[in-house]
mmCIF file of C-alpha atoms in Angstrom:
data_model
loop_
_atom_site.group_PDB
_atom_site.id
_atom_site.type_symbol
_atom_site.label_atom_id
_atom_site.label_comp_id
_atom_site.label_asym_id
_atom_site.label_seq_id
_atom_site.Cartn_x
_atom_site.Cartn_y
_atom_site.Cartn_z
ATOM 1 C CA SER S 1 38.677 52.538 -9.474
ATOM 2 C CA SER S 2 36.320 51.975 -12.375
ATOM 3 C CA SER S 3 37.243 48.286 -12.640
ATOM 4 C CA SER S 4 36.316 47.587 -8.986
ATOM 5 C CA LYS S 5 32.997 49.425 -9.431
ATOM 6 C CA GLN S 6 32.245 47.320 -12.488
ATOM 7 C CA GLN S 7 33.015 44.154 -10.524
ATOM 8 C CA GLN S 8 30.705 45.278 -7.719
ATOM 9 C CA GLN S 9 27.959 46.027 -10.208
ATOM 10 C CA GLN S 10 28.411 42.637 -11.843
ATOM 11 C CA GLN S 11 28.262 40.929 -8.434
ATOM 12 C CA GLN S 12 25.098 42.854 -7.577
ATOM 13 C CA GLN S 13 23.545 41.862 -10.889
ATOM 14 C CA GLN S 14 24.494 38.232 -10.308
ATOM 15 C CA ARG S 15 22.957 38.313 -6.811
ATOM 16 C CA LYS S 16 19.765 39.842 -8.194
ATOM 17 C CA LEU S 17 19.671 37.271 -10.960
ATOM 18 C CA SER S 18 20.206 34.512 -8.397
ATOM 19 C CA GLN S 19 17.386 35.885 -6.252
ATOM 20 C CA ILE S 20 15.048 36.086 -9.244
ATOM 21 C CA THR S 21 15.974 32.551 -10.294
ATOM 22 C CA THR S 22 15.371 31.248 -6.761
ATOM 23 C CA ALA S 23 12.026 33.030 -6.604
ATOM 24 C CA LEU S 24 10.890 31.661 -9.968
ATOM 25 C CA CYS S 25 12.194 28.127 -9.425
ATOM 26 C CA ASN S 26 11.424 27.638 -5.729
ATOM 27 C CA ASP S 27 9.324 30.331 -4.093
ATOM 28 C CA LEU S 28 6.743 30.844 -6.848
ATOM 29 C CA PRO S 29 5.954 27.121 -7.359
ATOM 30 C CA LEU S 30 5.790 26.638 -3.576
ATOM 31 C CA TYR S 31 3.427 29.604 -3.257
ATOM 32 C CA ILE S 32 1.178 28.339 -6.050
ATOM 33 C CA LEU S 33 1.096 24.761 -4.724
ATOM 34 C CA THR S 34 0.419 25.946 -1.177
ATOM 35 C CA ASN S 35 -2.128 28.712 -1.721
ATOM 36 C CA HIS S 36 -3.759 27.621 -4.979
ATOM 37 C CA ARG S 37 -3.631 23.851 -4.690
ATOM 38 C CA SER S 38 -7.279 23.445 -5.685
ATOM 39 C CA ALA S 39 -6.636 25.129 -9.036
ATOM 40 C CA VAL S 40 -3.483 23.056 -9.601
ATOM 41 C CA VAL S 41 -5.304 19.823 -8.808
ATOM 42 C CA THR S 42 -8.312 20.742 -10.964
ATOM 43 C CA ILE S 43 -6.342 21.949 -13.991
ATOM 44 C CA PHE S 44 -3.434 19.500 -13.898
ATOM 45 C CA GLY S 45 -3.907 16.775 -11.279
ATOM 46 C CA LEU S 46 -7.342 15.486 -12.239
ATOM 47 C CA PRO S 47 -6.710 15.261 -16.013
ATOM 48 C CA LEU S 48 -3.326 13.609 -15.464
ATOM 49 C CA SER S 49 -4.870 11.229 -12.927
ATOM 50 C CA LEU S 50 -7.626 10.340 -15.403
ATOM 51 C CA MET S 51 -5.059 9.702 -18.132
ATOM 52 C CA TRP S 52 -2.951 7.584 -15.773
ATOM 53 C CA ASN S 53 -5.940 5.501 -14.658
ATOM 54 C CA GLY S 54 -6.923 5.015 -18.287
ATOM 55 C CA TYR S 55 -3.426 3.851 -19.154
ATOM 56 C CA MET S 56 -3.283 1.455 -16.194
ATOM 57 C CA ASN S 57 -6.726 0.044 -17.056
ATOM 58 C CA LEU S 58 -5.659 -0.546 -20.675
ATOM 59 C CA ARG S 59 -2.411 -2.115 -19.498
ATOM 60 C CA SER S 60 -4.287 -4.368 -17.078
ATOM 61 C CA ALA S 61 -6.794 -5.378 -19.772
ATOM 62 C CA TYR S 62 -3.933 -6.189 -22.167
ATOM 63 C CA ILE S 63 -2.131 -8.330 -19.583
ATOM 64 C CA HIS S 64 -5.242 -10.266 -18.608
ATOM 65 C CA THR S 65 -6.362 -10.723 -22.211
ATOM 66 C CA PHE S 66 -3.082 -11.794 -23.782
ATOM 67 C CA LYS S 67 -0.847 -12.898 -20.897
ATOM 68 C CA SER S 68 -3.186 -14.272 -18.252
ATOM 69 C CA ALA S 69 -2.850 -18.042 -18.004
ATOM 70 C CA PRO S 70 -2.970 -19.442 -14.467
ATOM 71 C CA HIS S 71 -2.488 -22.980 -15.785
ATOM 72 C CA LEU S 72 0.926 -21.922 -17.144
ATOM 73 C CA HIS S 73 2.270 -20.953 -13.719
ATOM 74 C CA ASP S 74 4.641 -23.928 -13.483
ATOM 75 C CA ALA S 75 5.993 -23.293 -16.987
ATOM 76 C CA ARG S 76 6.593 -19.623 -16.208
ATOM 77 C CA VAL S 77 8.300 -20.511 -12.954
ATOM 78 C CA ALA S 78 10.568 -22.930 -14.847
ATOM 79 C CA ALA S 79 11.509 -20.124 -17.273
ATOM 80 C CA ILE S 80 12.291 -17.775 -14.386
ATOM 81 C CA GLN S 81 14.340 -20.474 -12.716
ATOM 82 C CA LYS S 82 16.329 -20.941 -15.916
ATOM 83 C CA GLN S 83 17.087 -17.196 -16.043
ATOM 84 C CA VAL S 84 18.552 -17.385 -12.545
ATOM 85 C CA GLN S 85 20.529 -20.568 -13.153
ATOM 86 C CA ASN S 86 21.954 -19.415 -16.516
ATOM 87 C CA ARG S 87 22.914 -15.853 -15.658
ATOM 88 C CA PRO S 88 26.541 -15.070 -16.593
ATOM 89 C CA ASP S 89 27.689 -13.695 -13.255
ATOM 90 C CA LYS S 90 26.465 -15.946 -10.444
ATOM 91 C CA LYS S 91 27.772 -13.508 -7.816
ATOM 92 C CA ALA S 92 25.936 -10.456 -9.145
ATOM 93 C CA PRO S 93 22.899 -9.317 -7.107
ATOM 94 C CA LEU S 94 19.462 -10.296 -8.398
ATOM 95 C CA CYS S 95 16.347 -8.171 -8.724
ATOM 96 C CA THR S 96 13.105 -8.233 -10.648
ATOM 97 C CA ALA S 97 12.915 -6.462 -14.004
ATOM 98 C CA ARG S 98 9.780 -4.549 -12.942
ATOM 99 C CA PRO S 99 10.461 -0.926 -13.974
ATOM 100 C CA GLY S 100 11.403 1.418 -11.169
ATOM 101 C CA TRP S 101 8.760 3.964 -12.213
ATOM 102 C CA MET S 102 6.046 1.464 -11.309
ATOM 103 C CA SER S 103 7.197 1.330 -7.706
ATOM 104 C CA VAL S 104 5.051 3.194 -5.170
ATOM 105 C CA SER S 105 8.112 4.878 -3.695
ATOM 106 C CA LEU S 106 10.050 8.131 -3.794
ATOM 107 C CA SER S 107 13.275 6.372 -4.812
ATOM 108 C CA TYR S 108 14.296 5.890 -8.455
ATOM 109 C CA ARG S 109 15.368 2.226 -8.311
ATOM 110 C CA THR S 110 18.506 2.958 -10.373
ATOM 111 C CA TYR S 111 20.221 -0.120 -8.949
ATOM 112 C CA LYS S 112 18.228 -2.288 -11.345
ATOM 113 C CA LYS S 113 20.406 -1.058 -14.213
ATOM 114 C CA LYS S 114 23.495 -2.565 -12.550
ATOM 115 C CA TRP S 115 22.060 -5.852 -11.264
ATOM 116 C CA ASP S 116 20.798 -8.995 -12.969
ATOM 117 C CA ALA S 117 17.154 -8.125 -13.615
ATOM 118 C CA ILE S 118 14.943 -11.208 -13.882
ATOM 119 C CA GLU S 119 11.781 -11.037 -16.000
ATOM 120 C CA MET S 120 8.855 -12.275 -13.890
ATOM 121 C CA PRO S 121 5.546 -12.156 -15.823
ATOM 122 C CA LEU S 122 3.455 -13.441 -12.908
ATOM 123 C CA TYR S 123 0.111 -11.588 -12.945
ATOM 124 C CA ASP S 124 -2.505 -14.239 -12.141
ATOM 125 C CA ILE S 125 -4.827 -15.322 -9.373
ATOM 126 C CA LEU S 126 -4.060 -19.036 -9.329
ATOM 127 C CA ASP S 127 -6.643 -20.582 -7.021
ATOM 128 C CA LEU S 128 -9.553 -19.563 -4.796
ATOM 129 C CA ASP S 129 -10.539 -21.904 -1.972
ATOM 130 C CA THR S 130 -13.795 -20.500 -0.603
ATOM 131 C CA GLU S 131 -14.212 -23.318 1.907
ATOM 132 C CA GLY S 132 -10.699 -23.106 3.307
ATOM 133 C CA LEU S 133 -10.746 -19.287 2.942
ATOM 134 C CA ILE S 134 -7.431 -19.188 1.065
ATOM 135 C CA VAL S 135 -6.463 -17.507 -2.192
ATOM 136 C CA ARG S 136 -3.233 -18.308 -4.053
ATOM 137 C CA VAL S 137 -1.816 -15.501 -6.157
ATOM 138 C CA GLU S 138 1.267 -14.558 -8.145
ATOM 139 C CA PRO S 139 3.363 -11.598 -6.925
ATOM 140 C CA CYS S 140 2.382 -9.078 -9.624
ATOM 141 C CA VAL S 141 -1.323 -9.353 -8.803
ATOM 142 C CA SER S 142 -2.498 -5.930 -7.653
ATOM 143 C CA ILE S 143 -4.782 -5.138 -4.755
ATOM 144 C CA GLY S 144 -7.313 -3.685 -7.189
ATOM 145 C CA GLN S 145 -7.273 -6.845 -9.306
ATOM 146 C CA LEU S 146 -7.663 -9.064 -6.256
ATOM 147 C CA THR S 147 -10.415 -6.966 -4.702
ATOM 148 C CA HIS S 148 -12.468 -6.887 -7.906
ATOM 149 C CA ALA S 149 -12.174 -10.672 -8.151
ATOM 150 C CA LEU S 150 -13.030 -11.433 -4.507
ATOM 151 C CA ASN S 151 -15.729 -8.916 -3.546
ATOM 152 C CA PRO S 152 -18.441 -10.137 -5.976
ATOM 153 C CA LYS S 153 -17.987 -13.610 -4.465
ATOM 154 C CA GLY S 154 -18.487 -12.290 -0.941
ATOM 155 C CA PHE S 155 -14.865 -12.411 0.225
ATOM 156 C CA THR S 156 -12.022 -10.036 0.903
ATOM 157 C CA LEU S 157 -8.533 -10.004 2.334
ATOM 158 C CA PRO S 158 -8.455 -9.270 6.078
ATOM 159 C CA VAL S 159 -6.049 -6.391 5.356
ATOM 160 C CA VAL S 160 -6.727 -4.414 2.155
ATOM 161 C CA PRO S 161 -4.278 -1.533 1.547
ATOM 162 C CA GLU S 162 -6.238 1.262 -0.085
ATOM 163 C CA MET S 163 -4.113 1.836 -3.206
ATOM 164 C CA ASP S 164 -5.227 -0.356 -6.111
ATOM 165 C CA ASP S 165 -1.810 -0.336 -7.799
ATOM 166 C CA LEU S 166 0.035 -1.950 -4.872
ATOM 167 C CA THR S 167 1.085 -5.516 -5.665
ATOM 168 C CA VAL S 168 0.982 -8.569 -3.444
ATOM 169 C CA GLY S 169 4.707 -9.095 -3.978
ATOM 170 C CA GLY S 170 5.540 -5.575 -2.865
ATOM 171 C CA LEU S 171 3.313 -5.796 0.204
ATOM 172 C CA ILE S 172 4.878 -9.103 1.244
ATOM 173 C CA ASN S 173 8.506 -8.112 0.682
ATOM 174 C CA GLY S 174 7.823 -4.704 2.217
ATOM 175 C CA THR S 175 4.772 -4.281 4.393
ATOM 176 C CA GLY S 176 1.193 -3.051 4.336
ATOM 177 C CA ILE S 177 -1.275 -1.730 6.875
ATOM 178 C CA GLU S 178 -4.931 -0.680 6.932
ATOM 179 C CA SER S 179 -7.749 0.231 9.266
ATOM 180 C CA SER S 180 -8.400 -3.474 10.014
ATOM 181 C CA SER S 181 -4.822 -4.082 11.183
ATOM 182 C CA HIS S 182 -5.800 -3.724 14.854
ATOM 183 C CA LYS S 183 -7.558 -7.088 14.365
ATOM 184 C CA TYR S 184 -5.460 -8.856 11.734
ATOM 185 C CA GLY S 185 -2.026 -7.261 11.921
ATOM 186 C CA LEU S 186 0.133 -6.167 9.005
ATOM 187 C CA PHE S 187 -0.327 -7.504 5.483
ATOM 188 C CA HIS S 188 2.347 -10.190 5.804
ATOM 189 C CA GLU S 189 0.488 -11.650 8.805
ATOM 190 C CA ILE S 190 -2.271 -12.963 6.524
ATOM 191 C CA ILE S 191 0.211 -15.143 4.572
ATOM 192 C CA THR S 192 0.029 -18.918 5.026
ATOM 193 C CA GLU S 193 2.525 -20.093 2.381
ATOM 194 C CA LEU S 194 5.243 -18.690 0.116
ATOM 195 C CA GLU S 195 6.703 -20.191 -3.051
ATOM 196 C CA LEU S 196 10.247 -18.857 -3.348
ATOM 197 C CA LEU S 197 13.157 -18.990 -5.778
ATOM 198 C CA LEU S 198 16.563 -18.810 -4.092
ATOM 199 C CA GLY S 199 19.703 -17.281 -5.557
ATOM 200 C CA ASP S 200 21.098 -20.663 -6.590
ATOM 201 C CA GLY S 201 17.960 -21.520 -8.570
ATOM 202 C CA THR S 202 16.380 -23.733 -5.908
ATOM 203 C CA ILE S 203 12.601 -23.495 -5.496
ATOM 204 C CA VAL S 204 11.244 -23.953 -1.965
ATOM 205 C CA THR S 205 7.850 -23.746 -0.301
ATOM 206 C CA ALA S 206 7.988 -21.932 3.036
ATOM 207 C CA THR S 207 5.346 -22.011 5.761
ATOM 208 C CA ALA S 208 5.341 -20.954 9.384
ATOM 209 C CA ASP S 209 6.099 -24.473 10.644
ATOM 210 C CA ASN S 210 7.993 -26.399 7.953
ATOM 211 C CA GLU S 211 11.757 -26.729 7.356
ATOM 212 C CA HIS S 212 11.841 -23.304 5.702
ATOM 213 C CA SER S 213 10.011 -21.475 8.503
ATOM 214 C CA ASP S 214 12.988 -19.189 9.106
ATOM 215 C CA LEU S 215 12.737 -17.983 5.517
ATOM 216 C CA PHE S 216 8.958 -17.622 5.835
ATOM 217 C CA HIS S 217 9.369 -15.258 8.772
ATOM 218 C CA ALA S 218 12.332 -13.392 7.236
ATOM 219 C CA ILE S 219 10.791 -12.507 3.857
ATOM 220 C CA PRO S 220 8.560 -9.662 5.164
ATOM 221 C CA TRP S 221 10.532 -6.387 5.366
ATOM 222 C CA SER S 222 13.379 -7.999 3.368
ATOM 223 C CA TYR S 223 12.608 -5.987 0.185
ATOM 224 C CA GLY S 224 13.467 -8.907 -2.076
ATOM 225 C CA THR S 225 16.986 -9.428 -0.712
ATOM 226 C CA LEU S 226 16.492 -13.080 0.296
ATOM 227 C CA ALA S 227 14.540 -14.720 -2.535
ATOM 228 C CA LEU S 228 12.300 -14.084 -5.531
ATOM 229 C CA LEU S 229 8.617 -14.531 -4.724
ATOM 230 C CA LEU S 230 6.797 -16.845 -7.130
ATOM 231 C CA SER S 231 3.404 -17.186 -5.435
ATOM 232 C CA ALA S 232 1.716 -16.756 -2.079
ATOM 233 C CA LYS S 233 -1.295 -18.118 -0.244
ATOM 234 C CA LEU S 234 -3.303 -15.499 1.651
ATOM 235 C CA LYS S 235 -6.122 -15.777 4.175
ATOM 236 C CA LEU S 236 -9.632 -14.611 3.300
ATOM 237 C CA ILE S 237 -12.645 -13.498 5.327
ATOM 238 C CA PRO S 238 -16.309 -13.135 4.303
ATOM 239 C CA CYS S 239 -17.438 -9.588 3.528
ATOM 240 C CA LYS S 240 -20.651 -7.706 2.783
ATOM 241 C CA ASN S 241 -21.587 -5.053 0.248
ATOM 242 C CA TYR S 242 -21.491 -2.046 2.547
ATOM 243 C CA VAL S 243 -19.567 -0.655 5.493
ATOM 244 C CA LYS S 244 -21.393 1.302 8.188
ATOM 245 C CA VAL S 245 -19.113 4.072 9.488
ATOM 246 C CA THR S 246 -19.674 5.859 12.797
ATOM 247 C CA TYR S 247 -17.944 9.223 13.184
ATOM 248 C CA THR S 248 -17.195 10.467 16.700
ATOM 249 C CA PRO S 249 -15.743 13.994 17.086
ATOM 250 C CA HIS S 250 -13.376 14.712 19.968
ATOM 251 C CA PHE S 251 -12.111 17.995 21.365
ATOM 252 C CA LYS S 252 -9.483 16.730 23.813
ATOM 253 C CA LYS S 253 -6.423 14.663 23.026
ATOM 254 C CA ASP S 254 -6.995 12.292 25.970
ATOM 255 C CA GLY S 255 -10.521 11.671 24.709
ATOM 256 C CA TYR S 256 -9.691 10.518 21.195
ATOM 257 C CA VAL S 257 -6.613 8.578 22.331
ATOM 258 C CA LYS S 258 -8.712 6.687 24.889
ATOM 259 C CA HIS S 259 -11.445 6.067 22.295
ATOM 260 C CA MET S 260 -8.951 4.689 19.747
ATOM 261 C CA ARG S 261 -7.462 2.397 22.386
ATOM 262 C CA GLN S 262 -10.901 1.129 23.397
ATOM 263 C CA LEU S 263 -12.008 0.456 19.823
ATOM 264 C CA SER S 264 -8.749 -1.310 19.001
ATOM 265 C CA GLY S 265 -9.425 -3.773 21.846
ATOM 266 C CA GLU S 266 -6.558 -2.792 24.112
ATOM 267 C CA TYR S 267 -8.699 -2.891 27.249
ATOM 268 C CA ASN S 268 -10.511 -6.133 26.467
ATOM 269 C CA ASN S 269 -9.815 -9.172 28.592
ATOM 270 C CA ASN S 270 -8.912 -11.250 25.555
ATOM 271 C CA ASN S 271 -6.265 -8.712 24.548
ATOM 272 C CA ASN S 272 -4.499 -8.251 27.880
ATOM 273 C CA ASN S 273 -1.161 -9.047 26.296
ATOM 274 C CA ASN S 274 -1.434 -5.826 24.292
ATOM 275 C CA VAL S 275 -2.036 -3.554 27.292
ATOM 276 C CA ASN S 276 0.853 -1.347 28.294
ATOM 277 C CA VAL S 277 1.159 -1.851 32.045
ATOM 278 C CA ASN S 278 2.953 1.479 32.341
ATOM 279 C CA ASN S 279 0.222 3.595 30.778
ATOM 280 C CA ASN S 280 -1.406 6.320 32.801
ATOM 281 C CA THR S 281 -4.997 5.553 31.854
ATOM 282 C CA PRO S 282 -7.191 5.145 34.965
ATOM 283 C CA GLU S 283 -8.462 1.621 35.564
ATOM 284 C CA SER S 284 -12.032 2.942 35.635
ATOM 285 C CA SER S 285 -11.760 4.050 31.992
ATOM 286 C CA LYS S 286 -10.583 0.677 30.728
ATOM 287 C CA VAL S 287 -14.026 -0.418 29.599
ATOM 288 C CA GLU S 288 -14.314 -3.590 27.557
ATOM 289 C CA THR S 289 -15.511 -2.570 24.110
ATOM 290 C CA GLU S 290 -16.691 -4.520 21.096
ATOM 291 C CA THR S 291 -13.896 -4.320 18.550
ATOM 292 C CA PRO S 292 -15.176 -3.098 15.167
ATOM 293 C CA MET S 293 -13.838 -4.350 11.870
ATOM 294 C CA PHE S 294 -12.294 -0.983 10.939
ATOM 295 C CA VAL S 295 -10.818 1.723 13.150
ATOM 296 C CA GLU S 296 -9.273 4.947 11.956
ATOM 297 C CA GLY S 297 -8.654 8.432 13.291
ATOM 298 C CA LEU S 298 -8.144 11.830 11.703
ATOM 299 C CA ALA S 299 -6.531 14.544 13.852
ATOM 300 C CA TYR S 300 -6.973 18.188 12.854
ATOM 301 C CA THR S 301 -5.055 19.704 15.758
ATOM 302 C CA LEU S 302 -3.480 18.378 18.932
ATOM 303 C CA ASP S 303 -6.874 18.419 20.651
ATOM 304 C CA THR S 304 -9.420 18.005 17.840
ATOM 305 C CA ALA S 305 -9.957 14.752 15.986
ATOM 306 C CA VAL S 306 -12.573 12.422 14.541
ATOM 307 C CA VAL S 307 -12.519 8.711 15.360
ATOM 308 C CA MET S 308 -14.128 6.414 12.792
ATOM 309 C CA ALA S 309 -15.391 2.889 13.417
ATOM 310 C CA GLY S 310 -16.666 0.674 10.589
ATOM 311 C CA GLU S 311 -18.555 -2.611 10.310
ATOM 312 C CA PHE S 312 -19.710 -4.687 7.338
ATOM 313 C CA ILE S 313 -23.481 -4.591 6.779
ATOM 314 C CA ASP S 314 -25.844 -6.029 4.176
ATOM 315 C CA ALA S 315 -27.552 -3.869 1.565
ATOM 316 C CA LYS S 316 -30.943 -4.479 3.205
ATOM 317 C CA ASP S 317 -29.675 -2.889 6.421
ATOM 318 C CA VAL S 318 -28.657 0.391 4.783
ATOM 319 C CA PRO S 319 -31.192 3.123 5.642
ATOM 320 C CA ARG S 320 -32.777 4.691 2.597
ATOM 321 C CA GLY S 321 -30.780 7.613 1.277
ATOM 322 C CA CYS S 322 -27.808 6.936 3.546
ATOM 323 C CA ALA S 323 -25.571 5.035 1.125
ATOM 324 C CA ASN S 324 -22.490 7.135 0.376
ATOM 325 C CA ARG S 325 -20.761 5.891 -2.737
ATOM 326 C CA LEU S 326 -17.121 6.926 -2.750
ATOM 327 C CA SER S 327 -14.711 7.985 -5.495
ATOM 328 C CA LEU S 328 -17.204 9.668 -7.783
ATOM 329 C CA TRP S 329 -15.623 12.514 -9.723
ATOM 330 C CA TRP S 330 -18.164 15.122 -8.632
ATOM 331 C CA LYS S 331 -17.930 14.417 -4.903
ATOM 332 C CA PRO S 332 -15.915 16.535 -2.430
ATOM 333 C CA TRP S 333 -12.615 15.219 -1.155
#
């Protein structure tokens, strides 16, 4: 019948329209991003990245010009404590009022709209003890801010996550790792003291061996579910102006795996606790190796990789013409 033919034609048209829509909305963008990523990055990514960095720099300058006041830490903590104590619903979950879009995460943080969001304007480096190698910071201090303050003085954190926008509070409540973690562990393992605000408004100081040691050890990986972080003391180490990097190419999986294990100190006598007694590596290959400051690997295929080892060196020890300054706009990836 004519009506059934019309229905079939309409269904065919709808299928074609659906296919075209899918191609335009999914397949075409995927094709462009996969096969023409350089053009996308050059035309869109770089300008947007420049605009974002400019915005973040202006925001940081504004905060440190008009809101930075390390001597007001106690007063700000008292105001935060009052917010917690005077909230209408004492049983409602707590969270910080830091916008979800600022989180370095794929999630949207929509829960903050339903919970009691506490304003925590804590952006300052509070104290630097160069003799005791300890720095005390507030949770909203970023890695970039801390690095720019420490490096000119000849110090750095033992573990420096590479993204400048990461905050100390996020790295403590979550976790952080870098190419020096084979020596110093994860980010939370460089903490010596935490100043915390509990859900009932009590402020405690937690260390690894005081009466709040259980809280000290539980805060990492807790994602802010146990307490609000008010400040933290972190370990420091001396640093130099340059890092000498040695690149070693490998063309067999066993080769680069063995090299990474040697550089990370697994075979050294002083690291016997880290050796897996069930591994299949021959005893003859377990050569004691000097452990460099930085170790990282980049695998291209299952059997091809480059292992990188880095050490701090002074400017006078850099061979002429060999300094490679990173992050310049005109340099290759």
